[in-house]
CSV table of C-alpha atoms in Angstrom, one decimal:
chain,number,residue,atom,x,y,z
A,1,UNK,CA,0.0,0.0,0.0
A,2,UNK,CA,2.8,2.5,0.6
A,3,UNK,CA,4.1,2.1,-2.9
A,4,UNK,CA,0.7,3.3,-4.3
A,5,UNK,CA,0.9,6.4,-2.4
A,6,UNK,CA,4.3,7.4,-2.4
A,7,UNK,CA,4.6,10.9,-4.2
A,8,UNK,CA,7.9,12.2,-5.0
A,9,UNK,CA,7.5,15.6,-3.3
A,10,UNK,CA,7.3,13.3,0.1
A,11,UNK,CA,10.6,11.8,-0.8
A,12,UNK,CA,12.3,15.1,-1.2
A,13,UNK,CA,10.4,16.8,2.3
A,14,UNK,CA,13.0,17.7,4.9
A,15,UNK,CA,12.3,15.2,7.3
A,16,UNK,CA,13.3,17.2,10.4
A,17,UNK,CA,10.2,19.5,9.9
A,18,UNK,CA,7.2,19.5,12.7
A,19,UNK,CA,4.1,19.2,10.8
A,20,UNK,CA,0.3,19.5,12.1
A,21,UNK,CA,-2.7,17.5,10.6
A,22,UNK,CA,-6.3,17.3,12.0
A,23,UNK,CA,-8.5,15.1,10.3
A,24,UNK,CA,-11.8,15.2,11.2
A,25,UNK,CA,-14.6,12.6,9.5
A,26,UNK,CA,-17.9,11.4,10.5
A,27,UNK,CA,-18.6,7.7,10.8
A,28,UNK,CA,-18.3,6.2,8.0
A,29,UNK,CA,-15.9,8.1,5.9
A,30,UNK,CA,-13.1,6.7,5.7
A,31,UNK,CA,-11.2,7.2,8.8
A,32,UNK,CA,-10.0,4.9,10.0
A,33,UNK,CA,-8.6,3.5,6.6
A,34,UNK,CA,-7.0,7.0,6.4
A,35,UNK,CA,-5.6,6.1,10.0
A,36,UNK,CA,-4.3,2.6,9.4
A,37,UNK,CA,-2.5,4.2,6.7
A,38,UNK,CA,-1.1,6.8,8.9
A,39,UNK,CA,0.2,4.5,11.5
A,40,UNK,CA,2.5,2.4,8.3
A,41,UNK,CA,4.6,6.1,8.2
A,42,UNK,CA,7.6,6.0,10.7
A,43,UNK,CA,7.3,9.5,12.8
A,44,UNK,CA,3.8,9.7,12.9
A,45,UNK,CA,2.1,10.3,16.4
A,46,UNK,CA,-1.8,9.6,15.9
A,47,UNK,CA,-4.0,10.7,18.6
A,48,UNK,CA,-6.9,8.3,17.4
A,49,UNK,CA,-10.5,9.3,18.3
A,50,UNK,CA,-11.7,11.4,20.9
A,51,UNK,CA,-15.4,10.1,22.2
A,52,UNK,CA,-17.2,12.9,21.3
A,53,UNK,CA,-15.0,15.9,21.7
A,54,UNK,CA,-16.2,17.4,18.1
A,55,UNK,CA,-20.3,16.6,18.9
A,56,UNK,CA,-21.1,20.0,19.6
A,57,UNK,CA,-18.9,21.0,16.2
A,58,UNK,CA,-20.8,18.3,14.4
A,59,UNK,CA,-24.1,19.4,15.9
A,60,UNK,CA,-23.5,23.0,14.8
A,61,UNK,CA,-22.7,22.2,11.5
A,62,UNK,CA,-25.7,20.0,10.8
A,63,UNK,CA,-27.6,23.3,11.9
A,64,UNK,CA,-26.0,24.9,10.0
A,65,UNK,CA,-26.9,22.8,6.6
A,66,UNK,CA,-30.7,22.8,7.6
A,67,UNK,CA,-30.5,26.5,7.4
């Protein structure tokens, strides 16, 4: 699976370089695929999920689409 997603601007990335990602998904979205792949990169720190930390987020926005 790595081999299909290796992109030569990774490859030449200085690898010394902090670097920030949030990904946020509703069930069912692909996730936790997009985590399993994650956790195959060496330096990755994933913080997995957070048992309802983003409800109120994901409450607002659904609000905010019946609008």
């Amino acid at each position: 699976m790595r081999t299909s997603f290796t992109d030569v601007r990774y490859l030449t990335m200085e690898k010394s370089v902090d670097r920030h990602i949030f990904i946020l998904g509703r069930g069912r979205s692909g996730t936790t695929l997009l985590q399993r792949m994650l956790n195959q990169a060496a330096g990755v720190t994933l913080c997995g999920e957070h048992n309802g930390f983003l409800t109120g987020v994901a409450e607002a926005y659904d609000r905010q689409l019946k609008k």
